[in-house]
PDB file of C-alpha atoms in Angstrom:
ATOM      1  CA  UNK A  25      67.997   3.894  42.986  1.00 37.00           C
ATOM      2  CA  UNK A  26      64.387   2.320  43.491  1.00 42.00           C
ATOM      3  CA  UNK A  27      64.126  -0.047  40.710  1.00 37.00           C
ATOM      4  CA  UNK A  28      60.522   1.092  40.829  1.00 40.00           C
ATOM      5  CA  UNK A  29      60.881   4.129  40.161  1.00 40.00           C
ATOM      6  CA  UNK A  30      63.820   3.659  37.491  1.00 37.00           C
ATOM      7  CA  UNK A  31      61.243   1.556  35.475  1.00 39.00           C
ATOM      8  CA  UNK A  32      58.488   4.017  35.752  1.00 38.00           C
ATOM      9  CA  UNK A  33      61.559   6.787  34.295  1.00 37.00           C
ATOM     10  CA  UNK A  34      62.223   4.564  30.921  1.00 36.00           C
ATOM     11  CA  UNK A  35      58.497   4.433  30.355  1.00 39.00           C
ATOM     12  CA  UNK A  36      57.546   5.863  26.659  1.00 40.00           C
ATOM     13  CA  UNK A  37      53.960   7.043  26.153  1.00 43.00           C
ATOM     14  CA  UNK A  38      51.447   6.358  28.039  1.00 47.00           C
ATOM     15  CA  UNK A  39      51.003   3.551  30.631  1.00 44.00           C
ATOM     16  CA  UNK A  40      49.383   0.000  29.671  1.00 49.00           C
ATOM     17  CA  UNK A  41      45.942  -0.408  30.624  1.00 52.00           C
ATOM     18  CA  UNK A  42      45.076  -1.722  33.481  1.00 59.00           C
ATOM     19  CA  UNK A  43      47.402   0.145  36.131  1.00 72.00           C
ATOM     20  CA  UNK A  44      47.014  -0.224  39.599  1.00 77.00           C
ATOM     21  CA  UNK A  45      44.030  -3.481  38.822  1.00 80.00           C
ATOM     22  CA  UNK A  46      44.414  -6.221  41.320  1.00 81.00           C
ATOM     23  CA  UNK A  47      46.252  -9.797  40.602  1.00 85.00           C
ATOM     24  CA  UNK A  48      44.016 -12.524  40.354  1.00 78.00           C
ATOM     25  CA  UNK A  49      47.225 -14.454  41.371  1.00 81.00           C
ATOM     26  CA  UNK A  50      48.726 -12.778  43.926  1.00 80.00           C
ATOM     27  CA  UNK A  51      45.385 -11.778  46.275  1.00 70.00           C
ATOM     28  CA  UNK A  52      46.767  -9.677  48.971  1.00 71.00           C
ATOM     29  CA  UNK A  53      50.312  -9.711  48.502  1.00 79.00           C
ATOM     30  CA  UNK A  54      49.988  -7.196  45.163  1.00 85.00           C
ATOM     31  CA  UNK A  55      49.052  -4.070  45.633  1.00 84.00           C
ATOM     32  CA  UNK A  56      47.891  -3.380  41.828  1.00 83.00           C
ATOM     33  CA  UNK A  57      49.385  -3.361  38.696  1.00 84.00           C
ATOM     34  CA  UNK A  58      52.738  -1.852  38.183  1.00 84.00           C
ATOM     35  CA  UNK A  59      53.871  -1.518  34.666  1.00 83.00           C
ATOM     36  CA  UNK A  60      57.695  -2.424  33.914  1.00 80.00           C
ATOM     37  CA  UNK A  61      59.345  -0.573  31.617  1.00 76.00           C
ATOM     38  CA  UNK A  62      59.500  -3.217  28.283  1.00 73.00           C
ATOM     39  CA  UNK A  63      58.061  -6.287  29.595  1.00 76.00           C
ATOM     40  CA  UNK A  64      54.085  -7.655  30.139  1.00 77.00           C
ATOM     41  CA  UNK A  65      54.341  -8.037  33.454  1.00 84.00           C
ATOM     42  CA  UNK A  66      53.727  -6.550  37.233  1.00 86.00           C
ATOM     43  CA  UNK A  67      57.474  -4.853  38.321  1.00 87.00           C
ATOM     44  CA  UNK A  68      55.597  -5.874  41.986  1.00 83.00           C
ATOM     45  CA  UNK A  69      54.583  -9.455  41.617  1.00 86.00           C
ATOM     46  CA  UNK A  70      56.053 -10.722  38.347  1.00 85.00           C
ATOM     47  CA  UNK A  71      52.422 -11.876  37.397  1.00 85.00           C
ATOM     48  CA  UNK A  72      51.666 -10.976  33.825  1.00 83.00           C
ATOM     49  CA  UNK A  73      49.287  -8.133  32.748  1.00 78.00           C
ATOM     50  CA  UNK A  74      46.481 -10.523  31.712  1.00 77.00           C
ATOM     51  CA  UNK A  75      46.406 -11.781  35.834  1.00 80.00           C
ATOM     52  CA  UNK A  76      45.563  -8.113  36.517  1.00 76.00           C
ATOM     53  CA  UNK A  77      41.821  -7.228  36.205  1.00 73.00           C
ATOM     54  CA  UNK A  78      40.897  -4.292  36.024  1.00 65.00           C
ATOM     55  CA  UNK A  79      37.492  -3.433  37.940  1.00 53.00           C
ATOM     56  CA  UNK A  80      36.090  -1.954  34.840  1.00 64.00           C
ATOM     57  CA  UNK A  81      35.170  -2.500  31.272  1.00 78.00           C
ATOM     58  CA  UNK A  82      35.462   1.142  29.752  1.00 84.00           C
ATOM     59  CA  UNK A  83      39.151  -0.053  28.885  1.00 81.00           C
ATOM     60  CA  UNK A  84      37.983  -3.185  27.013  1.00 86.00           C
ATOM     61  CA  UNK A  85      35.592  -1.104  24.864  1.00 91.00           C
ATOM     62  CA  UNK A  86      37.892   1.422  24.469  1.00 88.00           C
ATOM     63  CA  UNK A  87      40.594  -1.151  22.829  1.00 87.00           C
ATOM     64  CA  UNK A  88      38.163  -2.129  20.780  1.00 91.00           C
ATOM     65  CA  UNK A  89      36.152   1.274  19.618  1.00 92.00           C
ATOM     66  CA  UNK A  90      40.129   1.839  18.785  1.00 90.00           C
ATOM     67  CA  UNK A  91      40.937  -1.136  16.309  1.00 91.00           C
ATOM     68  CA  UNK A  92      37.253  -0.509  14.563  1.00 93.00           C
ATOM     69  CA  UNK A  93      37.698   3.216  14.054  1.00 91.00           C
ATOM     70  CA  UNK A  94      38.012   4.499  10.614  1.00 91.00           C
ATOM     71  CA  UNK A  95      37.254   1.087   9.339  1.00 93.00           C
ATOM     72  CA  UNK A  96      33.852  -0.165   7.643  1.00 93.00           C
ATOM     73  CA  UNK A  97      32.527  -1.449  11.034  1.00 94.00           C
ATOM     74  CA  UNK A  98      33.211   2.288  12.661  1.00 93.00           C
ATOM     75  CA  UNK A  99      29.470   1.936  13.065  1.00 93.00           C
ATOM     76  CA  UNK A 100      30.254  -0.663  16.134  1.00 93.00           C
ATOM     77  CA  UNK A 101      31.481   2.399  17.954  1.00 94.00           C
ATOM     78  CA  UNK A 102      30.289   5.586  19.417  1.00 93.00           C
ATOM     79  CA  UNK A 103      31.843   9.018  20.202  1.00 91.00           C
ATOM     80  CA  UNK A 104      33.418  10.057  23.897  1.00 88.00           C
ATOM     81  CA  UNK A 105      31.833  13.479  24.693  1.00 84.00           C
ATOM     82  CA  UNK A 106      34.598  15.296  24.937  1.00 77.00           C
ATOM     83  CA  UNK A 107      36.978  12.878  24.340  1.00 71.00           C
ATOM     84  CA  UNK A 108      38.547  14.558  21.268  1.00 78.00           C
ATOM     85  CA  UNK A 109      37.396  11.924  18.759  1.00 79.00           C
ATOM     86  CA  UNK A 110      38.091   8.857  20.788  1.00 86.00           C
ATOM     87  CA  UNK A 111      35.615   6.048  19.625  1.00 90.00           C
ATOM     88  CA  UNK A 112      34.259   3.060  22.282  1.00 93.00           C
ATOM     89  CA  UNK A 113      33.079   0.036  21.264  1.00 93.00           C
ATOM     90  CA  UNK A 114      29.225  -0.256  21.625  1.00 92.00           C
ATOM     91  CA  UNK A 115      29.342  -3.442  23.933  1.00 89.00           C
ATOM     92  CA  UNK A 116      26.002  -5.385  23.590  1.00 88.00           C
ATOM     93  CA  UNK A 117      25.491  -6.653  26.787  1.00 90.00           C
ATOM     94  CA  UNK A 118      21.921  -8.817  27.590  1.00 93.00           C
ATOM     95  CA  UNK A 119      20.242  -9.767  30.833  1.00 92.00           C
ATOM     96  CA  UNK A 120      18.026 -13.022  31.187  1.00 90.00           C
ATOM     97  CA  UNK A 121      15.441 -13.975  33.516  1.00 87.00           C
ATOM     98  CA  UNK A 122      14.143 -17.057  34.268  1.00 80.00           C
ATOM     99  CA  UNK A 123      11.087 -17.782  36.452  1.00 77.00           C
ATOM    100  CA  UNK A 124      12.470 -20.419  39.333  1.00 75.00           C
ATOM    101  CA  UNK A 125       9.774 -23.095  39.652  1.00 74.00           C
ATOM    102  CA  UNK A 126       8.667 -23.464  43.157  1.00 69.00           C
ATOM    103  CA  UNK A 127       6.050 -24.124  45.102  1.00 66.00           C
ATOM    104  CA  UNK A 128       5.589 -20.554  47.160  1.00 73.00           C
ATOM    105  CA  UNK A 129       5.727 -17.365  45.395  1.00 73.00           C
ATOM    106  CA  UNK A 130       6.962 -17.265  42.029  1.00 74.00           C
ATOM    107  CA  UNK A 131      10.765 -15.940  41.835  1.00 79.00           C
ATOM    108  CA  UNK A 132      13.290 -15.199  38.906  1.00 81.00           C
ATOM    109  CA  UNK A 133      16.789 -15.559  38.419  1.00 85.00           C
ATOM    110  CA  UNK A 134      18.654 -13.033  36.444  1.00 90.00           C
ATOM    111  CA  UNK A 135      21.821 -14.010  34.282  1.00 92.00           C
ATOM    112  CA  UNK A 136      23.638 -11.195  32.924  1.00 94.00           C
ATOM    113  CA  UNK A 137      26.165 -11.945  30.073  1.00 95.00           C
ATOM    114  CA  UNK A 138      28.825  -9.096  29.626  1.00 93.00           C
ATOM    115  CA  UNK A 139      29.078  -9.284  25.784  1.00 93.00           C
ATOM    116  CA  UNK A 140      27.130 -10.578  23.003  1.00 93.00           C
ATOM    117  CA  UNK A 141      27.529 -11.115  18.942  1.00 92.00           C
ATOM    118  CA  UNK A 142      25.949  -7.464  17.462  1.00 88.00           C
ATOM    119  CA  UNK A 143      22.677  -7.232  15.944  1.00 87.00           C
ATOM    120  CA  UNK A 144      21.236 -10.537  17.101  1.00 90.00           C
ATOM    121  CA  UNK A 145      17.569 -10.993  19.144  1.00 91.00           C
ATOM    122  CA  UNK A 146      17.701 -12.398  22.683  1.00 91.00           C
ATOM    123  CA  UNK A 147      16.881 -16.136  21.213  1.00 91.00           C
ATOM    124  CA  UNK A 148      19.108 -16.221  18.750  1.00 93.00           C
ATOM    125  CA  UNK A 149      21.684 -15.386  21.428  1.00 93.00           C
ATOM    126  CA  UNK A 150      21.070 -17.670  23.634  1.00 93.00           C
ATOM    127  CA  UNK A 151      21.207 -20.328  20.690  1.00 93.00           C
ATOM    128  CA  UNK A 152      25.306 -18.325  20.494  1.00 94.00           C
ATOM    129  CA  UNK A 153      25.887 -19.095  24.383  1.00 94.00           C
ATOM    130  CA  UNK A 154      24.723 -22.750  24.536  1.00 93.00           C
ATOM    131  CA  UNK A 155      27.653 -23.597  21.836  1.00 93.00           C
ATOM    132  CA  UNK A 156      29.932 -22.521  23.891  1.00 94.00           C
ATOM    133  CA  UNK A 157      31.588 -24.355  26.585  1.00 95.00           C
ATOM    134  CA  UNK A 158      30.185 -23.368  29.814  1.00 93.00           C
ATOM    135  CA  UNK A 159      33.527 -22.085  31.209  1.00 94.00           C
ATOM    136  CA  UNK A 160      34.025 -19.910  28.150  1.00 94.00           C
ATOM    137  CA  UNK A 161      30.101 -17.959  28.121  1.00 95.00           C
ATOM    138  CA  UNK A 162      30.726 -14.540  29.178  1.00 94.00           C
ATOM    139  CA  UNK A 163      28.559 -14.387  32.115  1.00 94.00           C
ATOM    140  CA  UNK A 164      29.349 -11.094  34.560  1.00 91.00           C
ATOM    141  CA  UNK A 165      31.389 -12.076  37.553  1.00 88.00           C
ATOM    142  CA  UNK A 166      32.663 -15.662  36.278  1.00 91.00           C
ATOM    143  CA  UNK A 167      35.657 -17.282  34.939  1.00 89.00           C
ATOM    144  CA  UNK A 168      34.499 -17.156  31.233  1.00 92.00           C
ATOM    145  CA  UNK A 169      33.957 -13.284  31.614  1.00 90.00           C
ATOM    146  CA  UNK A 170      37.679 -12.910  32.758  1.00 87.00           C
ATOM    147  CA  UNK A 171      38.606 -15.336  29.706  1.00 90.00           C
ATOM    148  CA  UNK A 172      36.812 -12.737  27.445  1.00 89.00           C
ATOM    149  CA  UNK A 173      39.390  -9.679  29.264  1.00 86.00           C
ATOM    150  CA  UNK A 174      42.432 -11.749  28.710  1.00 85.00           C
ATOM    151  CA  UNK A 175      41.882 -12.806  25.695  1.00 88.00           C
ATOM    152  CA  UNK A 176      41.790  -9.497  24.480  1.00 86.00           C
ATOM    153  CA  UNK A 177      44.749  -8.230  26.461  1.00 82.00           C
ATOM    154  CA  UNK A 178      46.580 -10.807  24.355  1.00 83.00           C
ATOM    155  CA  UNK A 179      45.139 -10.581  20.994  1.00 86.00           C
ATOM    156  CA  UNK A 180      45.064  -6.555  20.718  1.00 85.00           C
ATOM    157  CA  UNK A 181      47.542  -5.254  22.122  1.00 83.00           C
ATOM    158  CA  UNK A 182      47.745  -1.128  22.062  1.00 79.00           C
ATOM    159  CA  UNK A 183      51.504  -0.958  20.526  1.00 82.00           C
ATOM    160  CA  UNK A 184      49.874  -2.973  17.514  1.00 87.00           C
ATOM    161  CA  UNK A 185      47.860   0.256  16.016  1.00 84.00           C
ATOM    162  CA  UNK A 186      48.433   3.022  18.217  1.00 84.00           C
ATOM    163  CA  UNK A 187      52.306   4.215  18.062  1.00 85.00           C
ATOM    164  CA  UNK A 188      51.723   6.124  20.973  1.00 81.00           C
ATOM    165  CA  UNK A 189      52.598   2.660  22.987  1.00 79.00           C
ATOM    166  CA  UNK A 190      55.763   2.204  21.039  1.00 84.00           C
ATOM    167  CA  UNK A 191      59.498   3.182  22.101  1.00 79.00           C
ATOM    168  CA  UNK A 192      61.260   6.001  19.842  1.00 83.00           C
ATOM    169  CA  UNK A 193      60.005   5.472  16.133  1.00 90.00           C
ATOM    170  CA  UNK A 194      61.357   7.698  13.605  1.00 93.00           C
ATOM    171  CA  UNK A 195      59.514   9.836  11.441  1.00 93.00           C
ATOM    172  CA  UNK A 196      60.019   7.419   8.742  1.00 95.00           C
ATOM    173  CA  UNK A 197      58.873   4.202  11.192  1.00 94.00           C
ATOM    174  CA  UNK A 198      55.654   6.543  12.395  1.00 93.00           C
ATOM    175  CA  UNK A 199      54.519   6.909   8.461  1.00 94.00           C
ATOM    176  CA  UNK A 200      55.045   3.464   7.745  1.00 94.00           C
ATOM    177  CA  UNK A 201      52.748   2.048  11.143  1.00 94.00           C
ATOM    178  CA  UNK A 202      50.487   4.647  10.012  1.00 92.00           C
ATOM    179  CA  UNK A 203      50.230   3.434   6.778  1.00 94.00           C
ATOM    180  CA  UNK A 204      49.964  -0.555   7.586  1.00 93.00           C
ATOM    181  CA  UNK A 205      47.304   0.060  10.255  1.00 93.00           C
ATOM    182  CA  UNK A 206      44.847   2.379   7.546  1.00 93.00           C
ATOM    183  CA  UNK A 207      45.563  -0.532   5.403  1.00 94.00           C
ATOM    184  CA  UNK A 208      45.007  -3.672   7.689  1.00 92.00           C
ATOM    185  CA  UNK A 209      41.371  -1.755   8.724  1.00 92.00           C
ATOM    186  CA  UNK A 210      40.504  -1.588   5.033  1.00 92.00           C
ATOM    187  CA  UNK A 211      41.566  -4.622   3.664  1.00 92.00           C
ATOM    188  CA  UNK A 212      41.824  -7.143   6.504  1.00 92.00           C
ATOM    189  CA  UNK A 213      40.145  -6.227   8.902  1.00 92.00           C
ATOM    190  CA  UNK A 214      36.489  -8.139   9.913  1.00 91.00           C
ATOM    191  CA  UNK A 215      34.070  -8.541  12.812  1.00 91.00           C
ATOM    192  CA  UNK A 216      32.038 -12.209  12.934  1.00 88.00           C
ATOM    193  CA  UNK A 217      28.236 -12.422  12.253  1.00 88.00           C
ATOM    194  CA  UNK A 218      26.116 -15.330  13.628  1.00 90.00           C
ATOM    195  CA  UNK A 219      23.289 -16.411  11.753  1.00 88.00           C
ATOM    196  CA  UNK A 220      21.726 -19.732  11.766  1.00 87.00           C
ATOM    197  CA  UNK A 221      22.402 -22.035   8.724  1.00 82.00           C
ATOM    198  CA  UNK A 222      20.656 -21.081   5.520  1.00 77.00           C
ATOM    199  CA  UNK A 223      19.833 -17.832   6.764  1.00 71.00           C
ATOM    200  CA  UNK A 224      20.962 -14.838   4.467  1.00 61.00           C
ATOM    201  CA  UNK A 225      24.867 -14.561   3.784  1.00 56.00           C
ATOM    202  CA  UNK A 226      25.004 -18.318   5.037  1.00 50.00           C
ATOM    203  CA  UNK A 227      23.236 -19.980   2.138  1.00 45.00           C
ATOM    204  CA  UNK A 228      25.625 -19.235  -0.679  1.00 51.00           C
ATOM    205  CA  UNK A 229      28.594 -20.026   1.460  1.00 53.00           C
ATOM    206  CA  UNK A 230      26.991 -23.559   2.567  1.00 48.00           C
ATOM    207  CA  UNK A 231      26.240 -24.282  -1.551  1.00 50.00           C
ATOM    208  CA  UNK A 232      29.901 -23.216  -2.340  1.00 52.00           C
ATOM    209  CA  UNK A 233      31.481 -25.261   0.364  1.00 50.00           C
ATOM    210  CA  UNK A 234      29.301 -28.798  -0.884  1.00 48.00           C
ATOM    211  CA  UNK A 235      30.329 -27.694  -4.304  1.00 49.00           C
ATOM    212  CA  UNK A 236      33.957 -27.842  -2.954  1.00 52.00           C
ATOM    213  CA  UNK A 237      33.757 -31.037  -0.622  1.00 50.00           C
ATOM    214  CA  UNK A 238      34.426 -34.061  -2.384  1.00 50.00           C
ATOM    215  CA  UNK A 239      31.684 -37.096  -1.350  1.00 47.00           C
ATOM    216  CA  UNK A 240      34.246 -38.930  -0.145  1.00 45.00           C
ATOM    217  CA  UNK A 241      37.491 -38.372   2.153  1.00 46.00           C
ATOM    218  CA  UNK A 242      40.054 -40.416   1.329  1.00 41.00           C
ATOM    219  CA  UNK A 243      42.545 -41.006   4.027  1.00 42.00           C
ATOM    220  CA  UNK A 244      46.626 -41.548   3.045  1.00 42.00           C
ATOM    221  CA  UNK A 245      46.959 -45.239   2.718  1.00 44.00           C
ATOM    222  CA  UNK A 246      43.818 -44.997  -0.161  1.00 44.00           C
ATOM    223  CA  UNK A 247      40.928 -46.396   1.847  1.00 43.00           C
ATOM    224  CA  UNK A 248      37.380 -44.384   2.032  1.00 45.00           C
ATOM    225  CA  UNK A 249      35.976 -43.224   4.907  1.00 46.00           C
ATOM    226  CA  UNK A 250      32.452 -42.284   5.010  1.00 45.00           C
ATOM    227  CA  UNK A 251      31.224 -38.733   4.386  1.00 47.00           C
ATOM    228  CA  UNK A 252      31.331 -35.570   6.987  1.00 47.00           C
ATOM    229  CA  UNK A 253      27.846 -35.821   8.846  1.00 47.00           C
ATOM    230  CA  UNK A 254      25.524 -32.823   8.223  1.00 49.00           C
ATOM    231  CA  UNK A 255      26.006 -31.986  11.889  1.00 51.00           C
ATOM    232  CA  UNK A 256      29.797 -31.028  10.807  1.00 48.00           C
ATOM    233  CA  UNK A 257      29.235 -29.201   8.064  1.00 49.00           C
ATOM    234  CA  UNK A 258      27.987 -26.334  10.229  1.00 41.00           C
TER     235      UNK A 258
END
């Protein structure tokens, strides 16, 4: 029997995201993702699923408009039109242009960064970006954009709060998920908000956290070092 195929046959559900995407790995010997039937990985090349890319974003928000559903940041997400209640994630994407000095006509180069922190103005933004290592900003097209993909391959995973990935639960097993994953999205559940420091909702934490800090740290052998810098306390 095609071992193929006989994977394909133990499948339960639907398939992981990302079928048929091309192997960042393997360019030109894979042909596209091919699910096996338990494990992460291509049944073609043996690659895993995060060195498949798929050649669009919809299943990236998708992921996400599902793990902020029925939660208290639902208002992240937006309805599918006829997508029977499916939720996407409202991915804030932003485009910058910069004049390029020169000495004939005036040009511009345009940077285009796939995702950005919610609710924040263009400045502010770029502020975000500049922290982070240049190999991790989520510019279209580069390697920090295809960190961004894999990264959330890995940390949210469908089987994690949609049973519809998972292999023959009971009744009793399907109640329980259902249960955990309503409560994880009310109780645990949280999205990140950048603000610069002493801003609203940044304030009181920074005064709690001196109140907390001792002046001094005190290492294990008793001697005093000198006191966190103000840069590191941010």
């Amino acid at each position: 029997m095609d071992m193929m195929a006989s994977d394909q046959k133990m499948l339960v559900g639907p398939l992981p995201a990302g079928k048929g995407a091309a192997c960042l790995t393997c360019k030109g010997i894979c042909s596209g993702f091919q699910p096996h039937s338990w494990r992460k990985a291509c049944v073609q090349c043996h690659c895993s699923q995060e060195e498949h890319v798929s050649s669009s974003d919809s299943e990236d928000d998708r992921k996400v408009g599902r793990l902020l559903e029925e939660s208290h940041y639902a208002h992240l997400t937006a309805k599918v039109k006829g997508g029977d209640g499916m939720r996407v994630y409202k991915r804030n994407r932003m485009i910058v242009t910069n004049p390029v000095v020169s000495r004939k006509d005036p040009t511009f180069s345009t940077v285009t960064y796939d995702w950005v922190p919610p609710g924040l103005t263009q400045k502010l933004a770029m502020q975000y970006m500049e922290l982070l290592p240049e190999e991790r900003r989520p510019v279209a097209g580069t390697e920090g954009s295809l960190y961004r993909h894999r990264q959330l391959i890995t940390q949210l995973p469908s089987y994690d709060h949609d049973p519809a990935y998972c292999h023959s639960l009971s009744e009793v097993e399907l109640k329980a998920m259902a249960q955990f994953v309503k409560s994880y999205k009310e109780e645990s559940l949280g999205v990140g908000e950048v603000a610069l420091p002493g801003e609203k909702g940044t304030a009181e934490k920074n005064e709690k956290a001196s109140e907390e800090k001792p002046d001094e740290e005190t290492t294990t052998n008793g001697t005093a070092q000198s006191p966190l810098s103000k840069k590191s306390e941010y």
